[in-house]
Short mmCIF file of N, CA and C in Angstrom, two decimals:
data_model
loop_
_atom_site.label_atom_id
_atom_site.label_comp_id
_atom_site.label_asym_id
_atom_site.label_seq_id
_atom_site.Cartn_x
_atom_site.Cartn_y
_atom_site.Cartn_z
N MET A 50 -105.41 -192.04 -144.68
CA MET A 50 -106.83 -192.29 -144.62
C MET A 50 -107.26 -192.42 -143.17
N MET A 51 -108.50 -192.05 -142.95
CA MET A 51 -109.05 -192.16 -141.61
C MET A 51 -109.69 -193.52 -141.44
N LYS A 52 -109.44 -194.13 -140.32
CA LYS A 52 -110.05 -195.43 -140.07
C LYS A 52 -111.48 -195.22 -139.56
N PRO A 53 -112.37 -196.10 -139.90
CA PRO A 53 -113.77 -195.94 -139.47
C PRO A 53 -113.89 -196.10 -137.95
N LYS A 54 -114.78 -195.31 -137.38
CA LYS A 54 -114.99 -195.39 -135.94
C LYS A 54 -115.81 -196.63 -135.61
N THR A 55 -115.43 -197.26 -134.53
CA THR A 55 -116.20 -198.43 -134.09
C THR A 55 -117.42 -197.94 -133.32
N PRO A 56 -118.54 -198.59 -133.54
CA PRO A 56 -119.75 -198.14 -132.83
C PRO A 56 -119.63 -198.39 -131.33
N LEU A 57 -120.13 -197.45 -130.57
CA LEU A 57 -120.11 -197.59 -129.12
C LEU A 57 -121.26 -198.48 -128.67
N PRO A 58 -121.07 -199.23 -127.62
CA PRO A 58 -122.18 -200.05 -127.13
C PRO A 58 -123.31 -199.15 -126.63
N SER A 59 -124.52 -199.57 -126.88
CA SER A 59 -125.65 -198.74 -126.46
C SER A 59 -125.81 -198.80 -124.95
N GLU A 60 -126.04 -197.64 -124.36
CA GLU A 60 -126.21 -197.52 -122.94
C GLU A 60 -127.40 -196.60 -122.67
N PHE A 61 -127.88 -196.66 -121.47
CA PHE A 61 -128.89 -195.70 -121.08
C PHE A 61 -128.22 -194.34 -120.89
N LEU A 62 -129.00 -193.30 -121.03
CA LEU A 62 -128.45 -191.96 -120.89
C LEU A 62 -128.09 -191.66 -119.45
N PHE A 63 -128.90 -192.14 -118.51
CA PHE A 63 -128.66 -191.90 -117.08
C PHE A 63 -128.40 -193.22 -116.37
N ARG A 64 -127.83 -193.10 -115.17
CA ARG A 64 -127.64 -194.28 -114.33
C ARG A 64 -128.90 -194.53 -113.51
N LYS A 65 -128.90 -195.63 -112.78
CA LYS A 65 -130.05 -195.99 -111.96
C LYS A 65 -130.33 -194.92 -110.91
N GLN A 66 -129.27 -194.34 -110.34
CA GLN A 66 -129.45 -193.31 -109.33
C GLN A 66 -130.18 -192.09 -109.89
N ASN A 67 -129.91 -191.75 -111.15
CA ASN A 67 -130.60 -190.63 -111.77
C ASN A 67 -132.09 -190.91 -111.88
N TYR A 68 -132.43 -192.10 -112.31
CA TYR A 68 -133.84 -192.43 -112.46
C TYR A 68 -134.56 -192.50 -111.11
N VAL A 69 -133.87 -192.98 -110.09
CA VAL A 69 -134.47 -193.01 -108.76
C VAL A 69 -134.71 -191.59 -108.26
N LEU A 70 -133.73 -190.69 -108.47
CA LEU A 70 -133.92 -189.30 -108.07
C LEU A 70 -135.07 -188.65 -108.85
N MET A 71 -135.19 -188.97 -110.13
CA MET A 71 -136.30 -188.42 -110.92
C MET A 71 -137.64 -188.91 -110.38
N LEU A 72 -137.72 -190.17 -110.02
CA LEU A 72 -138.96 -190.71 -109.46
C LEU A 72 -139.29 -190.05 -108.12
N VAL A 73 -138.27 -189.84 -107.28
CA VAL A 73 -138.49 -189.16 -106.01
C VAL A 73 -138.99 -187.73 -106.25
N GLY A 74 -138.37 -187.05 -107.21
CA GLY A 74 -138.80 -185.68 -107.53
C GLY A 74 -140.25 -185.64 -108.01
N LEU A 75 -140.64 -186.59 -108.85
CA LEU A 75 -142.02 -186.62 -109.32
C LEU A 75 -142.99 -186.90 -108.17
N CYS A 76 -142.60 -187.76 -107.25
CA CYS A 76 -143.46 -188.05 -106.09
C CYS A 76 -143.61 -186.82 -105.20
N VAL A 77 -142.54 -186.07 -105.02
CA VAL A 77 -142.61 -184.86 -104.19
C VAL A 77 -143.50 -183.81 -104.86
N ILE A 78 -143.39 -183.67 -106.18
CA ILE A 78 -144.25 -182.73 -106.91
C ILE A 78 -145.71 -183.16 -106.80
N ALA A 79 -145.98 -184.44 -106.98
CA ALA A 79 -147.36 -184.92 -106.88
C ALA A 79 -147.91 -184.72 -105.46
N LEU A 80 -147.08 -184.95 -104.45
CA LEU A 80 -147.53 -184.72 -103.07
C LEU A 80 -147.86 -183.25 -102.85
N GLY A 81 -147.03 -182.36 -103.39
CA GLY A 81 -147.30 -180.92 -103.27
C GLY A 81 -148.62 -180.53 -103.91
N PHE A 82 -148.90 -181.05 -105.09
CA PHE A 82 -150.17 -180.73 -105.75
C PHE A 82 -151.34 -181.35 -104.99
N PHE A 83 -151.13 -182.55 -104.44
CA PHE A 83 -152.20 -183.17 -103.66
C PHE A 83 -152.52 -182.35 -102.41
N LEU A 84 -151.49 -181.81 -101.76
CA LEU A 84 -151.73 -181.01 -100.56
C LEU A 84 -152.41 -179.68 -100.86
N MET A 85 -152.35 -179.23 -102.11
CA MET A 85 -153.05 -177.99 -102.49
C MET A 85 -154.55 -178.20 -102.66
N THR A 86 -154.98 -179.43 -102.83
CA THR A 86 -156.39 -179.68 -103.09
C THR A 86 -157.23 -179.48 -101.85
N GLY A 87 -158.51 -179.35 -102.06
CA GLY A 87 -159.45 -179.19 -100.96
C GLY A 87 -160.67 -178.42 -101.44
N HIS A 88 -161.52 -178.10 -100.49
CA HIS A 88 -162.74 -177.36 -100.83
C HIS A 88 -162.40 -175.92 -101.20
N ASP A 89 -163.25 -175.34 -102.05
CA ASP A 89 -163.02 -173.96 -102.44
C ASP A 89 -163.58 -173.01 -101.38
N ALA A 90 -163.60 -171.72 -101.68
CA ALA A 90 -163.95 -170.71 -100.68
C ALA A 90 -165.41 -170.78 -100.24
N ASN A 91 -166.31 -171.22 -101.09
CA ASN A 91 -167.73 -171.22 -100.76
C ASN A 91 -168.29 -172.62 -100.51
N THR A 92 -167.47 -173.54 -100.11
CA THR A 92 -167.93 -174.89 -99.84
C THR A 92 -167.91 -175.14 -98.33
N ARG A 93 -169.01 -175.61 -97.83
CA ARG A 93 -169.10 -175.94 -96.40
C ARG A 93 -168.29 -177.21 -96.13
N PRO A 94 -167.95 -177.46 -94.86
CA PRO A 94 -167.18 -178.68 -94.54
C PRO A 94 -167.89 -179.97 -94.92
N ASP A 95 -169.23 -179.94 -95.03
CA ASP A 95 -169.94 -181.16 -95.44
C ASP A 95 -169.95 -181.36 -96.96
N GLY A 96 -169.36 -180.41 -97.72
CA GLY A 96 -169.23 -180.55 -99.17
C GLY A 96 -170.28 -179.83 -99.98
N THR A 97 -171.23 -179.15 -99.35
CA THR A 97 -172.28 -178.44 -100.08
C THR A 97 -171.83 -177.02 -100.41
N PHE A 98 -172.25 -176.54 -101.56
CA PHE A 98 -171.92 -175.18 -101.99
C PHE A 98 -172.90 -174.20 -101.37
N ASP A 99 -172.40 -173.14 -100.78
CA ASP A 99 -173.22 -172.10 -100.18
C ASP A 99 -172.55 -170.76 -100.46
N PRO A 100 -173.18 -169.90 -101.28
CA PRO A 100 -172.54 -168.62 -101.61
C PRO A 100 -172.42 -167.68 -100.41
N ASN A 101 -173.15 -167.94 -99.32
CA ASN A 101 -173.09 -167.09 -98.13
C ASN A 101 -172.08 -167.60 -97.10
N TYR A 102 -171.38 -168.67 -97.40
CA TYR A 102 -170.41 -169.25 -96.47
C TYR A 102 -169.00 -168.96 -96.97
N TRP A 103 -168.12 -168.61 -96.05
CA TRP A 103 -166.72 -168.37 -96.40
C TRP A 103 -165.85 -169.38 -95.68
N ASN A 104 -165.13 -170.18 -96.44
CA ASN A 104 -164.28 -171.22 -95.89
C ASN A 104 -162.86 -170.67 -95.72
N GLU A 105 -162.41 -170.51 -94.50
CA GLU A 105 -161.07 -169.99 -94.21
C GLU A 105 -159.96 -171.00 -94.52
N ASP A 106 -160.34 -172.24 -94.78
CA ASP A 106 -159.34 -173.28 -95.02
C ASP A 106 -158.53 -173.03 -96.30
N ILE A 107 -159.03 -172.17 -97.18
CA ILE A 107 -158.25 -171.91 -98.40
C ILE A 107 -156.97 -171.14 -98.09
N PHE A 108 -156.90 -170.52 -96.93
CA PHE A 108 -155.70 -169.80 -96.52
C PHE A 108 -154.88 -170.58 -95.49
N SER A 109 -155.04 -171.88 -95.46
CA SER A 109 -154.33 -172.69 -94.46
C SER A 109 -152.83 -172.73 -94.78
N TRP A 110 -152.06 -173.01 -93.75
CA TRP A 110 -150.62 -173.07 -93.88
C TRP A 110 -150.21 -174.16 -94.86
N ARG A 111 -150.96 -175.23 -94.88
CA ARG A 111 -150.66 -176.36 -95.78
C ARG A 111 -150.78 -175.94 -97.23
N ARG A 112 -151.82 -175.19 -97.57
CA ARG A 112 -152.04 -174.81 -98.97
C ARG A 112 -151.18 -173.64 -99.42
N ILE A 113 -150.89 -172.72 -98.52
CA ILE A 113 -150.17 -171.50 -98.91
C ILE A 113 -148.66 -171.67 -98.84
N ARG A 114 -148.17 -172.43 -97.87
CA ARG A 114 -146.72 -172.52 -97.69
C ARG A 114 -146.14 -173.90 -97.98
N LEU A 115 -146.71 -174.92 -97.39
CA LEU A 115 -146.13 -176.26 -97.50
C LEU A 115 -146.23 -176.82 -98.91
N ALA A 116 -147.40 -176.78 -99.51
CA ALA A 116 -147.59 -177.38 -100.83
C ALA A 116 -146.74 -176.71 -101.92
N PRO A 117 -146.73 -175.38 -102.03
CA PRO A 117 -145.83 -174.78 -103.05
C PRO A 117 -144.36 -175.05 -102.80
N PHE A 118 -143.97 -175.11 -101.51
CA PHE A 118 -142.58 -175.44 -101.20
C PHE A 118 -142.23 -176.85 -101.69
N LEU A 119 -143.14 -177.80 -101.49
CA LEU A 119 -142.88 -179.17 -101.94
C LEU A 119 -142.81 -179.25 -103.46
N VAL A 120 -143.65 -178.49 -104.16
CA VAL A 120 -143.61 -178.50 -105.63
C VAL A 120 -142.26 -177.94 -106.10
N LEU A 121 -141.83 -176.83 -105.53
CA LEU A 121 -140.53 -176.26 -105.92
C LEU A 121 -139.38 -177.20 -105.56
N LEU A 122 -139.46 -177.82 -104.39
CA LEU A 122 -138.43 -178.78 -104.00
C LEU A 122 -138.38 -179.96 -104.97
N GLY A 123 -139.54 -180.40 -105.43
CA GLY A 123 -139.59 -181.48 -106.41
C GLY A 123 -138.91 -181.10 -107.71
N PHE A 124 -139.11 -179.85 -108.16
CA PHE A 124 -138.45 -179.41 -109.38
C PHE A 124 -136.93 -179.30 -109.18
N VAL A 125 -136.50 -178.88 -108.01
CA VAL A 125 -135.06 -178.83 -107.72
C VAL A 125 -134.48 -180.25 -107.74
N ILE A 126 -135.20 -181.20 -107.19
CA ILE A 126 -134.74 -182.59 -107.21
C ILE A 126 -134.67 -183.10 -108.64
N GLU A 127 -135.64 -182.75 -109.47
CA GLU A 127 -135.61 -183.15 -110.88
C GLU A 127 -134.40 -182.58 -111.60
N ILE A 128 -134.11 -181.31 -111.37
CA ILE A 128 -132.95 -180.68 -112.01
C ILE A 128 -131.66 -181.35 -111.54
N ALA A 129 -131.58 -181.62 -110.24
CA ALA A 129 -130.38 -182.30 -109.71
C ALA A 129 -130.25 -183.70 -110.30
N ALA A 130 -131.37 -184.40 -110.50
CA ALA A 130 -131.31 -185.74 -111.07
C ALA A 130 -130.82 -185.71 -112.52
N ILE A 131 -131.19 -184.69 -113.24
CA ILE A 131 -130.76 -184.58 -114.64
C ILE A 131 -129.30 -184.18 -114.73
N LEU A 132 -128.86 -183.27 -113.86
CA LEU A 132 -127.50 -182.77 -113.93
C LEU A 132 -126.49 -183.60 -113.15
N TYR A 133 -126.95 -184.62 -112.45
CA TYR A 133 -126.05 -185.47 -111.68
C TYR A 133 -125.03 -186.10 -112.63
N PRO A 134 -123.74 -186.07 -112.29
CA PRO A 134 -122.72 -186.53 -113.25
C PRO A 134 -122.89 -188.00 -113.65
N PHE A 135 -122.63 -188.24 -114.89
CA PHE A 135 -122.74 -189.58 -115.45
C PHE A 135 -121.35 -190.09 -115.78
N ASP A 136 -120.88 -191.09 -115.05
CA ASP A 136 -119.52 -191.59 -115.21
C ASP A 136 -119.29 -192.23 -116.57
N GLY A 137 -120.30 -192.84 -117.15
CA GLY A 137 -120.15 -193.49 -118.45
C GLY A 137 -119.76 -192.52 -119.54
N LEU A 138 -120.26 -191.30 -119.47
CA LEU A 138 -119.94 -190.29 -120.47
C LEU A 138 -118.47 -189.90 -120.36
N LEU A 139 -117.97 -189.80 -119.14
CA LEU A 139 -116.56 -189.46 -118.96
C LEU A 139 -115.66 -190.58 -119.47
N LYS A 140 -116.04 -191.82 -119.25
CA LYS A 140 -115.25 -192.96 -119.74
C LYS A 140 -115.21 -192.97 -121.26
N ARG A 141 -116.35 -192.62 -121.89
CA ARG A 141 -116.41 -192.60 -123.35
C ARG A 141 -115.45 -191.56 -123.92
N LYS A 142 -115.42 -190.39 -123.31
CA LYS A 142 -114.55 -189.32 -123.80
C LYS A 142 -113.07 -189.69 -123.63
N GLN A 143 -112.75 -190.39 -122.57
CA GLN A 143 -111.36 -190.79 -122.34
C GLN A 143 -110.92 -191.86 -123.34
N ASN A 144 -111.84 -192.71 -123.76
CA ASN A 144 -111.49 -193.77 -124.70
C ASN A 144 -111.31 -193.28 -126.13
N GLN A 145 -111.84 -192.14 -126.44
CA GLN A 145 -111.77 -191.64 -127.83
C GLN A 145 -110.48 -190.93 -128.11
#
């Protein structure tokens, strides 16, 4: 006969380091989206809409290069935080 398995103690799925990395990743993503914001193409610097005005700031280095890079970097950090090895899972497998 097979003996019944003893229940494992409940644990969190990730360690504290994983959650900290996830929080850092979310902050980097939010910063990237924040840096993308600004006036649209037909808004004057004082905030008024003028269809005859063209705002070159929509093509700024911050909006075109820096902000998307930060968003992608944030997603890479999130993936790394999820895939970071969890020692508790290895201990569980060794005990079984």
